[in-house]
Amino acid sequence: MSTAEFAPDGDEHEPIVAPPHKVYPKKVLGEFRRIKWGIQLFTLTVYYLLPFVRWDRGPNEPSQAVLLDLQHRRFYFFFIEIWPQEVYYATGLLIIAALTLFLMNAVAGRIWCGYMCPQTVWTDLYIMTERWIEGDARDRIRKDAGPWTAQKIREKLTKHFLWLLIAWWTGGAWVLYFADAPTLVYKLATFAPGCGEAYMWIGIFTFTTYVFAGVMREGLCLHMCPWPRIQASLTDEYALNVTYRYDRGEPRQSVKQAAALRAKGLPAGDCVDCGQCVAVCPTGVDIRKGASLGCIQCGLCIDACDGVMEKVGRPPRLIGYDTEMNVKRRACGQPAIYKPIRARTVLYAALIAGIGGFMIFTLATRANLHLSVLHDRNPLTVKLSDGGVRNAYTIHVANMNPEPRRFVLEVAGAAGAQMEAVGAPRDAEGRIVLDVGADQTREARILLTIHGGPADRKPLPLEFSMREIETGRSVTARDAFLWP
Ligand code: SF4
Ligand code: SF4
């Protein structure tokens, strides 16, 4: 079914995304506006202040709760420390994030866009700043159309200065996630040497925040973001969307005309065609024309219309979170159907729980020790003058514990092989011993030599193991011994 088909007064040739025009959203108060403020306050507070939250991990460990330490290739998130070889956790998080987006979409359409997307949150902040300086929509339209007076210039300069300040603070907060925040703030404030890269990123984020939230605003949602198109292909008839209940609203007429019709026992719609739902819309959508890719599901038109309905003495929610199917059912006198629990929502929730549970389990039971082996590529094998064959390997050991550890290196699968580790001593029992510092990695080069060997010269599967002397815990990695 096309958008135009179910649009009550839509033109089938009308574009489903509004053409570019400047939108002056009017201020509105109400339930959904309060929810948006709450989420905005929470997300902005988290974003700006999280780098300053401390978390004690012991001596020689960073004390920042959330830190992306690119220099030492670690990601710290409170009690979790992710090493480069555990990057699959990041993949798992991305999959969970995508599934959560799908679940939100299956339950209530683009609520991510309307309430939580950074573009929406920052644009809302910019519009609030603009409104504070230049007044509400009517004032802004009048001033923009009017001549350049001293007051207009002063207000425009103040607005853009505050926008740049917010943008600069946003970029400043971003870099604090990559270094110890208090130290970096001090360095940046005192122009300490070595901060060039941080200044560059602050500059990039200042520019992008200012352009995206101040200049492009809803244009980015309408013309650049791919999610509305993806979302439209993922949705179904049970997903709640901000919907104009035209079964109740049509035909539109003035309050007086509606009262007269009702007095005669004739049907009259509740919509008084006041245009308030369009006036408050941050993307300039007229939701009465039906579903639109421009609608970010923010619910502000619901607040606007509820206010109008209260004034004209009609029930609220002429616009509400509903489905097109329900509007049609009610128009035919059938009851509405709401199905938040259905196959796709259960599937998404189960996948989120399954992947999340698996990640928590593996995080809780991980060995805090990692071993990887890399066979020399060139040459693969070396034939020695005494007839023996040598293969060389590089091993990487990661000790993820906050204490130093001592390991014994062993190899299984190559009977009679002589093993040497360059730079690693043998202990009194002849074992190759590797000391790895607290929270550090160590690399060692291993030379494995075999005299004789099998006649068929097939590769020998090997298993390298690192066994911790103190606890007996071990970790293994597989490779092979090759013949010339
Ligand atoms: S139509 Fe309503 S819900 Fe959609 S973006 Fe506009 S105000 Fe928000
Ligand atoms: S705010 Fe409500 S009454 Fe006014 S035009 Fe929109 S739908 Fe109609």
Short mmCIF file of C-alpha atoms in Angstrom, two decimals, residues 21-482:
data_model
loop_
_atom_site.label_atom_id
_atom_site.label_comp_id
_atom_site.label_asym_id
_atom_site.label_seq_id
_atom_site.Cartn_x
_atom_site.Cartn_y
_atom_site.Cartn_z
CA HIS A 21 12.19 24.70 3.23
CA LYS A 22 13.05 26.48 6.42
CA VAL A 23 11.09 25.12 9.37
CA TYR A 24 10.23 27.33 12.34
CA PRO A 25 8.91 24.87 14.92
CA LYS A 26 6.66 26.46 17.51
CA LYS A 27 7.08 25.81 21.23
CA VAL A 28 4.69 23.26 22.70
CA LEU A 29 4.14 21.87 26.18
CA GLY A 30 2.76 18.48 27.09
CA GLU A 31 3.44 14.89 28.00
CA PHE A 32 5.70 13.98 25.08
CA ARG A 33 7.60 17.26 25.34
CA ARG A 34 8.34 16.42 28.98
CA ILE A 35 9.52 12.92 28.03
CA LYS A 36 11.79 14.46 25.38
CA TRP A 37 13.22 16.93 27.91
CA GLY A 38 13.87 14.10 30.37
CA ILE A 39 15.70 11.99 27.79
CA GLN A 40 17.57 15.03 26.49
CA LEU A 41 18.74 15.98 29.97
CA PHE A 42 19.81 12.42 30.71
CA THR A 43 21.70 11.80 27.46
CA LEU A 44 23.46 15.17 27.43
CA THR A 45 24.44 14.84 31.10
CA VAL A 46 25.86 11.38 30.45
CA TYR A 47 27.74 12.54 27.35
CA TYR A 48 29.32 15.63 28.92
CA LEU A 49 30.09 14.26 32.38
CA LEU A 50 30.88 10.57 31.88
CA PRO A 51 34.61 11.15 31.16
CA PHE A 52 34.96 12.66 34.64
CA VAL A 53 33.55 9.60 36.43
CA ARG A 54 36.37 7.75 38.22
CA TRP A 55 36.81 4.00 38.68
CA ASP A 56 39.55 2.50 40.83
CA ARG A 57 41.35 -0.32 38.99
CA GLY A 58 44.42 -0.41 41.21
CA PRO A 59 47.93 1.03 40.78
CA ASN A 60 49.32 1.68 37.27
CA GLU A 61 45.84 1.36 35.79
CA PRO A 62 43.76 4.26 34.44
CA SER A 63 41.14 5.47 36.87
CA GLN A 64 38.68 6.73 34.26
CA ALA A 65 35.43 4.74 34.20
CA VAL A 66 35.01 4.93 30.40
CA LEU A 67 38.20 5.25 28.41
CA LEU A 68 39.25 4.36 24.88
CA ASP A 69 43.01 4.11 25.35
CA LEU A 70 44.25 4.00 21.75
CA GLN A 71 47.90 4.26 22.75
CA HIS A 72 47.80 1.05 24.80
CA ARG A 73 45.02 -0.45 22.68
CA ARG A 74 42.51 -0.97 25.48
CA PHE A 75 38.88 -0.08 26.05
CA TYR A 76 37.81 0.42 29.65
CA PHE A 77 34.16 0.42 30.65
CA PHE A 78 33.84 0.49 34.44
CA PHE A 79 34.90 -3.02 35.58
CA ILE A 80 35.30 -4.34 32.02
CA GLU A 81 38.61 -4.10 30.15
CA ILE A 82 38.58 -5.07 26.47
CA TRP A 83 41.83 -5.98 24.71
CA PRO A 84 42.41 -5.77 20.93
CA GLN A 85 42.03 -9.54 20.51
CA GLU A 86 38.60 -9.28 22.15
CA VAL A 87 37.24 -6.89 19.56
CA TYR A 88 34.41 -9.37 18.96
CA TYR A 89 32.76 -7.86 22.05
CA ALA A 90 32.49 -4.60 20.11
CA THR A 91 30.93 -6.57 17.24
CA GLY A 92 28.48 -8.13 19.70
CA LEU A 93 27.57 -4.70 21.07
CA LEU A 94 26.96 -3.38 17.55
CA ILE A 95 24.71 -6.35 16.75
CA ILE A 96 22.77 -5.79 20.00
CA ALA A 97 22.45 -2.07 19.18
CA ALA A 98 21.08 -2.89 15.70
CA LEU A 99 18.63 -5.45 17.11
CA THR A 100 17.48 -2.96 19.77
CA LEU A 101 16.80 -0.46 17.00
CA PHE A 102 14.80 -3.12 15.12
CA LEU A 103 12.86 -3.96 18.29
CA MET A 104 12.06 -0.31 18.99
CA ASN A 105 10.94 0.04 15.40
CA ALA A 106 8.72 -3.04 15.60
CA VAL A 107 7.05 -1.74 18.78
CA ALA A 108 6.77 1.99 18.16
CA GLY A 109 8.27 3.04 14.83
CA ARG A 110 11.01 5.65 14.80
CA ILE A 111 11.02 6.49 18.50
CA TRP A 112 14.82 6.29 18.38
CA CYS A 113 14.76 9.16 15.88
CA GLY A 114 12.26 11.19 17.86
CA TYR A 115 13.79 10.87 21.32
CA MET A 116 17.32 9.48 21.40
CA CYS A 117 19.16 10.07 18.13
CA PRO A 118 22.06 12.52 18.74
CA GLN A 119 20.92 14.55 15.72
CA THR A 120 17.50 15.05 17.35
CA VAL A 121 18.90 15.69 20.83
CA TRP A 122 21.38 18.33 19.67
CA THR A 123 18.98 19.91 17.17
CA ASP A 124 16.44 20.23 19.97
CA LEU A 125 19.09 21.89 22.15
CA TYR A 126 19.94 24.31 19.33
CA ILE A 127 16.27 25.14 18.71
CA MET A 128 15.79 25.81 22.44
CA THR A 129 18.78 28.17 22.38
CA GLU A 130 17.44 29.89 19.28
CA ARG A 131 14.01 30.28 20.85
CA TRP A 132 15.56 31.71 24.00
CA ILE A 133 17.43 34.38 22.04
CA GLU A 134 15.11 35.18 19.12
CA GLY A 135 11.70 34.24 20.46
CA ASP A 136 9.14 31.66 19.36
CA ALA A 137 8.33 30.72 15.77
CA ARG A 138 6.17 33.78 14.96
CA ASP A 139 8.89 36.19 16.19
CA ARG A 140 11.60 34.35 14.28
CA ILE A 141 9.62 34.33 11.03
CA ARG A 142 8.94 38.05 11.40
CA LYS A 143 12.55 38.89 12.24
CA ASP A 144 13.99 36.75 9.44
CA ALA A 145 11.71 38.44 6.92
CA GLY A 146 12.41 41.93 8.31
CA PRO A 147 15.37 44.29 7.74
CA TRP A 148 18.73 43.92 9.46
CA THR A 149 18.36 46.07 12.57
CA ALA A 150 20.89 46.40 15.40
CA GLN A 151 18.74 44.12 17.54
CA LYS A 152 18.54 41.47 14.82
CA ILE A 153 22.30 41.54 14.30
CA ARG A 154 22.90 41.33 18.05
CA GLU A 155 20.51 38.39 18.42
CA LYS A 156 21.95 36.51 15.46
CA LEU A 157 25.50 37.01 16.74
CA THR A 158 24.52 35.88 20.24
CA LYS A 159 22.72 32.81 18.89
CA HIS A 160 25.60 31.71 16.68
CA PHE A 161 28.08 32.38 19.46
CA LEU A 162 26.08 30.13 21.83
CA TRP A 163 25.68 27.48 19.13
CA LEU A 164 29.45 27.50 18.58
CA LEU A 165 29.98 27.28 22.33
CA ILE A 166 27.75 24.21 22.56
CA ALA A 167 29.51 22.72 19.51
CA TRP A 168 32.92 23.40 21.00
CA TRP A 169 31.91 21.87 24.31
CA THR A 170 30.57 18.83 22.45
CA GLY A 171 33.86 18.36 20.60
CA GLY A 172 35.78 18.99 23.84
CA ALA A 173 33.81 16.28 25.65
CA TRP A 174 34.45 13.82 22.80
CA VAL A 175 38.25 13.92 23.09
CA LEU A 176 38.01 13.36 26.85
CA TYR A 177 36.92 9.78 26.18
CA PHE A 178 40.38 9.09 24.70
CA ALA A 179 42.63 10.27 27.55
CA ASP A 180 42.50 10.93 31.28
CA ALA A 181 39.87 13.69 31.31
CA PRO A 182 41.10 15.98 34.14
CA THR A 183 44.69 15.77 32.88
CA LEU A 184 43.68 16.50 29.29
CA VAL A 185 41.47 19.42 30.33
CA TYR A 186 44.43 20.94 32.18
CA LYS A 187 46.74 20.37 29.19
CA LEU A 188 44.25 21.85 26.73
CA ALA A 189 43.61 24.86 28.96
CA THR A 190 47.34 25.55 29.38
CA PHE A 191 48.17 24.88 25.70
CA ALA A 192 50.60 22.16 26.74
CA PRO A 193 52.68 20.66 23.91
CA GLY A 194 51.44 17.41 22.34
CA CYS A 195 47.76 18.41 22.23
CA GLY A 196 47.63 19.19 18.51
CA GLU A 197 45.62 16.08 17.66
CA ALA A 198 43.09 16.80 20.43
CA TYR A 199 42.64 20.40 19.17
CA MET A 200 42.14 19.05 15.65
CA TRP A 201 39.37 16.64 16.76
CA ILE A 202 37.72 19.34 18.85
CA GLY A 203 37.75 21.55 15.75
CA ILE A 204 36.22 18.82 13.56
CA PHE A 205 33.48 18.07 16.11
CA THR A 206 32.78 21.75 16.69
CA PHE A 207 32.28 22.22 12.97
CA THR A 208 30.13 19.10 12.43
CA THR A 209 27.94 19.75 15.49
CA TYR A 210 27.36 23.38 14.45
CA VAL A 211 26.54 22.42 10.84
CA PHE A 212 24.41 19.34 11.62
CA ALA A 213 22.40 20.74 14.53
CA GLY A 214 22.40 24.44 13.68
CA VAL A 215 22.33 24.60 9.88
CA MET A 216 21.09 21.27 8.49
CA ARG A 217 18.75 20.27 11.34
CA GLU A 218 15.81 18.25 10.00
CA GLY A 219 17.40 18.35 6.52
CA LEU A 220 19.84 15.70 7.68
CA CYS A 221 16.97 13.41 8.80
CA LEU A 222 15.02 14.03 5.60
CA HIS A 223 17.73 13.84 2.98
CA MET A 224 20.88 12.22 4.38
CA CYS A 225 20.00 9.65 7.04
CA PRO A 226 19.39 6.14 5.62
CA TRP A 227 17.42 4.91 8.64
CA PRO A 228 13.97 6.19 7.55
CA ARG A 229 14.25 4.14 4.34
CA ILE A 230 15.53 1.06 6.18
CA GLN A 231 12.91 1.47 8.88
CA ALA A 232 10.13 1.75 6.31
CA SER A 233 11.12 -1.62 4.87
CA LEU A 234 11.27 -3.25 8.33
CA THR A 235 7.96 -2.09 9.73
CA ASP A 236 4.64 -3.94 9.71
CA GLU A 237 0.98 -3.04 10.22
CA TYR A 238 1.15 -3.53 14.01
CA ALA A 239 4.02 -1.08 14.68
CA LEU A 240 2.73 2.01 16.48
CA ASN A 241 3.36 5.28 14.69
CA VAL A 242 2.28 8.83 15.31
CA THR A 243 -1.04 8.73 13.48
CA TYR A 244 -3.77 11.23 12.75
CA ARG A 245 -7.00 9.42 13.59
CA TYR A 246 -8.92 10.65 10.61
CA ASP A 247 -11.81 8.32 11.47
CA ARG A 248 -12.39 10.78 14.31
CA GLY A 249 -11.00 13.97 12.82
CA GLU A 250 -12.80 14.19 9.47
CA PRO A 251 -14.59 16.12 8.14
CA ARG A 252 -12.72 19.15 9.43
CA GLN A 253 -14.59 22.26 10.32
CA SER A 254 -14.65 25.12 12.82
CA VAL A 255 -15.75 24.57 16.42
CA LYS A 256 -18.99 26.40 15.72
CA GLN A 257 -19.81 24.40 12.60
CA ALA A 258 -19.02 21.15 14.41
CA ALA A 259 -21.26 22.12 17.33
CA ALA A 260 -24.10 22.99 14.94
CA LEU A 261 -23.76 19.68 13.10
CA ARG A 262 -23.65 17.71 16.33
CA ALA A 263 -26.71 19.56 17.59
CA LYS A 264 -28.55 18.28 14.52
CA GLY A 265 -27.30 14.76 15.19
CA LEU A 266 -25.04 14.87 12.13
CA PRO A 267 -21.45 13.57 12.13
CA ALA A 268 -18.72 16.15 12.67
CA GLY A 269 -14.97 15.64 12.80
CA ASP A 270 -12.88 16.78 15.75
CA CYS A 271 -10.13 18.43 13.71
CA VAL A 272 -10.66 22.18 13.70
CA ASP A 273 -7.97 22.66 11.05
CA CYS A 274 -6.01 24.98 13.32
CA GLY A 275 -2.64 23.80 11.93
CA GLN A 276 -1.03 23.63 15.38
CA CYS A 277 0.18 20.07 14.76
CA VAL A 278 2.11 21.33 11.72
CA ALA A 279 3.31 24.49 13.48
CA VAL A 280 5.13 22.55 16.23
CA CYS A 281 6.59 19.86 13.98
CA PRO A 282 10.41 20.06 13.92
CA THR A 283 10.48 18.55 10.42
CA GLY A 284 7.57 20.54 9.00
CA VAL A 285 5.36 17.48 8.41
CA ASP A 286 1.57 17.61 8.26
CA ILE A 287 0.78 14.28 9.90
CA ARG A 288 -2.83 14.56 8.74
CA LYS A 289 -1.66 13.67 5.24
CA GLY A 290 -0.68 10.21 6.42
CA ALA A 291 2.60 8.41 7.09
CA SER A 292 5.68 10.33 6.04
CA LEU A 293 9.38 9.52 5.94
CA GLY A 294 9.87 13.03 7.32
CA CYS A 295 8.09 12.19 10.57
CA ILE A 296 10.60 11.36 13.31
CA GLN A 297 7.82 10.19 15.69
CA CYS A 298 8.66 12.79 18.32
CA GLY A 299 5.03 13.12 19.46
CA LEU A 300 5.10 16.93 19.68
CA CYS A 301 2.09 17.17 17.35
CA ILE A 302 0.22 14.95 19.84
CA ASP A 303 0.90 17.50 22.58
CA ALA A 304 -0.17 20.37 20.32
CA CYS A 305 -3.40 18.66 19.28
CA ASP A 306 -4.21 17.55 22.84
CA GLY A 307 -3.95 21.21 23.88
CA VAL A 308 -6.38 22.19 21.12
CA MET A 309 -8.78 19.35 21.97
CA GLU A 310 -8.79 20.46 25.61
CA LYS A 311 -9.68 24.00 24.56
CA VAL A 312 -12.52 22.90 22.27
CA GLY A 313 -13.83 20.41 24.82
CA ARG A 314 -13.15 17.26 22.82
CA PRO A 315 -11.32 14.11 24.00
CA PRO A 316 -7.51 14.07 23.63
CA ARG A 317 -5.43 11.93 21.25
CA LEU A 318 -6.95 12.92 17.96
CA ILE A 319 -3.30 12.37 17.03
CA GLY A 320 -1.65 9.52 18.91
CA TYR A 321 0.63 6.48 18.71
CA ASP A 322 -1.56 4.13 16.74
CA THR A 323 -1.66 2.10 13.54
CA GLU A 324 -3.22 2.81 10.18
CA MET A 325 -4.95 -0.56 10.43
CA ASN A 326 -6.71 0.50 13.65
CA VAL A 327 -7.87 3.76 12.13
CA LYS A 328 -9.47 1.81 9.31
CA ARG A 329 -10.97 -0.77 11.67
CA ARG A 330 -12.56 1.91 13.85
CA ALA A 331 -13.89 3.66 10.74
CA CYS A 332 -15.68 0.37 9.95
CA GLY A 333 -16.93 0.03 13.53
CA GLN A 334 -14.46 -2.73 14.44
CA PRO A 335 -12.36 -2.73 17.63
CA ALA A 336 -8.70 -1.69 17.48
CA ILE A 337 -5.99 -4.36 17.69
CA TYR A 338 -2.71 -3.78 19.58
CA LYS A 339 -0.09 -6.52 19.37
CA PRO A 340 3.22 -5.46 20.92
CA ILE A 341 4.07 -9.14 21.49
CA ARG A 342 4.30 -10.86 18.13
CA ALA A 343 6.76 -13.06 16.26
CA ARG A 344 9.24 -10.33 15.27
CA THR A 345 9.30 -8.57 18.64
CA VAL A 346 9.79 -11.90 20.43
CA LEU A 347 12.54 -12.85 17.96
CA TYR A 348 14.40 -9.53 18.39
CA ALA A 349 14.07 -9.68 22.19
CA ALA A 350 15.25 -13.31 22.26
CA LEU A 351 18.26 -12.50 20.06
CA ILE A 352 19.18 -9.51 22.24
CA ALA A 353 18.87 -11.60 25.40
CA GLY A 354 20.79 -14.52 23.85
CA ILE A 355 23.70 -12.48 22.49
CA GLY A 356 23.80 -10.27 25.59
CA GLY A 357 23.72 -13.31 27.90
CA PHE A 358 26.47 -15.03 25.92
CA MET A 359 28.66 -11.91 26.08
CA ILE A 360 28.12 -11.56 29.83
CA PHE A 361 28.93 -15.24 30.35
CA THR A 362 32.13 -15.10 28.29
CA LEU A 363 33.17 -11.87 30.00
CA ALA A 364 32.61 -13.35 33.44
CA THR A 365 34.47 -16.58 32.65
CA ARG A 366 37.25 -15.34 30.38
CA ALA A 367 40.76 -16.53 31.15
CA ASN A 368 42.47 -13.15 31.53
CA LEU A 369 45.22 -14.73 29.48
CA HIS A 370 45.60 -14.88 25.74
CA LEU A 371 48.06 -16.69 23.48
CA SER A 372 48.43 -16.40 19.73
CA VAL A 373 50.97 -18.03 17.42
CA LEU A 374 52.13 -16.83 14.03
CA HIS A 375 54.17 -19.12 11.75
CA ASP A 376 57.04 -17.46 9.87
CA ARG A 377 55.94 -16.79 6.29
CA ASN A 378 59.29 -16.44 4.64
CA PRO A 379 60.96 -18.88 4.79
CA LEU A 380 58.29 -21.37 5.86
CA THR A 381 60.92 -23.98 6.69
CA VAL A 382 64.71 -24.09 6.94
CA LYS A 383 66.77 -27.19 6.14
CA LEU A 384 69.78 -27.32 8.44
CA SER A 385 73.25 -28.61 7.41
CA ASP A 386 72.91 -31.52 9.86
CA GLY A 387 69.72 -32.74 8.09
CA GLY A 388 67.26 -31.29 10.61
CA VAL A 389 64.31 -29.07 9.67
CA ARG A 390 63.48 -25.86 11.52
CA ASN A 391 60.23 -23.90 11.68
CA ALA A 392 60.02 -20.51 13.37
CA TYR A 393 57.02 -18.93 15.10
CA THR A 394 56.21 -15.70 16.88
CA ILE A 395 54.03 -16.02 19.95
CA HIS A 396 52.10 -13.19 21.64
CA VAL A 397 51.09 -13.60 25.26
CA ALA A 398 48.64 -11.17 26.84
CA ASN A 399 48.48 -11.08 30.62
CA MET A 400 45.19 -9.30 31.40
CA ASN A 401 45.67 -9.52 35.16
CA PRO A 402 46.78 -6.56 37.26
CA GLU A 403 49.67 -8.68 38.65
CA PRO A 404 52.80 -10.00 36.89
CA ARG A 405 52.66 -13.71 35.99
CA ARG A 406 55.20 -16.44 35.17
CA PHE A 407 54.46 -19.07 32.53
CA VAL A 408 56.00 -22.26 31.17
CA LEU A 409 55.88 -22.65 27.40
CA GLU A 410 55.27 -26.13 26.01
CA VAL A 411 54.45 -27.65 22.65
CA ALA A 412 52.62 -30.89 21.89
CA GLY A 413 52.40 -32.77 18.59
CA ALA A 414 56.05 -32.83 17.54
CA ALA A 415 57.70 -35.73 19.33
CA GLY A 416 61.44 -35.31 19.63
CA ALA A 417 61.38 -31.65 18.61
CA GLN A 418 63.90 -29.28 20.14
CA MET A 419 62.38 -25.95 21.15
CA GLU A 420 64.24 -22.69 21.72
CA ALA A 421 62.71 -19.40 22.73
CA VAL A 422 64.85 -16.41 21.78
CA GLY A 423 65.33 -14.24 24.85
CA ALA A 424 63.49 -16.59 27.23
CA PRO A 425 65.56 -18.51 29.80
CA ARG A 426 65.18 -22.14 30.88
CA ASP A 427 64.69 -22.84 34.57
CA ALA A 428 66.51 -25.44 36.65
CA GLU A 429 64.15 -28.11 35.32
CA GLY A 430 64.93 -27.14 31.71
CA ARG A 431 61.52 -25.57 31.08
CA ILE A 432 61.17 -22.42 28.95
CA VAL A 433 59.91 -19.72 31.29
CA LEU A 434 58.27 -16.46 30.25
CA ASP A 435 57.60 -13.58 32.65
CA VAL A 436 54.83 -11.23 31.58
CA GLY A 437 54.26 -7.96 33.44
CA ALA A 438 50.94 -6.87 34.91
CA ASP A 439 48.39 -5.91 32.23
CA GLN A 440 51.01 -6.33 29.51
CA THR A 441 51.72 -8.32 26.39
CA ARG A 442 54.93 -10.09 25.55
CA GLU A 443 56.23 -11.41 22.26
CA ALA A 444 58.74 -14.24 21.86
CA ARG A 445 60.33 -15.96 18.89
CA ILE A 446 60.20 -19.76 18.97
CA LEU A 447 62.49 -22.03 16.94
CA LEU A 448 61.36 -25.64 16.61
CA THR A 449 63.79 -28.19 15.12
CA ILE A 450 63.08 -31.81 14.19
CA HIS A 451 65.60 -34.38 13.10
CA GLY A 452 64.14 -37.26 11.17
CA GLY A 453 60.38 -37.00 11.31
CA PRO A 454 57.63 -38.90 9.42
CA ALA A 455 58.39 -40.33 6.01
CA ASP A 456 55.20 -38.96 4.40
CA ARG A 457 56.25 -35.37 5.23
CA LYS A 458 52.69 -34.36 6.07
CA PRO A 459 52.35 -31.15 8.18
CA LEU A 460 52.37 -31.93 11.89
CA PRO A 461 49.55 -30.27 13.85
CA LEU A 462 51.00 -28.51 16.91
CA GLU A 463 49.50 -27.20 20.10
CA PHE A 464 51.44 -24.51 21.94
CA SER A 465 50.48 -24.01 25.55
CA MET A 466 51.32 -21.43 28.20
CA ARG A 467 50.87 -22.76 31.72
CA GLU A 468 50.88 -20.41 34.66
CA ILE A 469 53.29 -21.79 37.25
CA GLU A 470 51.45 -20.46 40.28
CA THR A 471 47.91 -21.56 39.41
CA GLY A 472 48.46 -24.28 36.80
CA ARG A 473 45.98 -22.48 34.49
CA SER A 474 46.87 -22.74 30.84
CA VAL A 475 45.92 -21.40 27.47
CA THR A 476 46.61 -22.97 24.08
CA ALA A 477 47.01 -22.00 20.43
CA ARG A 478 47.30 -24.24 17.36
CA ASP A 479 49.64 -24.17 14.38
CA ALA A 480 51.59 -26.72 12.32
CA PHE A 481 55.12 -27.88 11.59
CA LEU A 482 55.84 -27.86 7.86
#
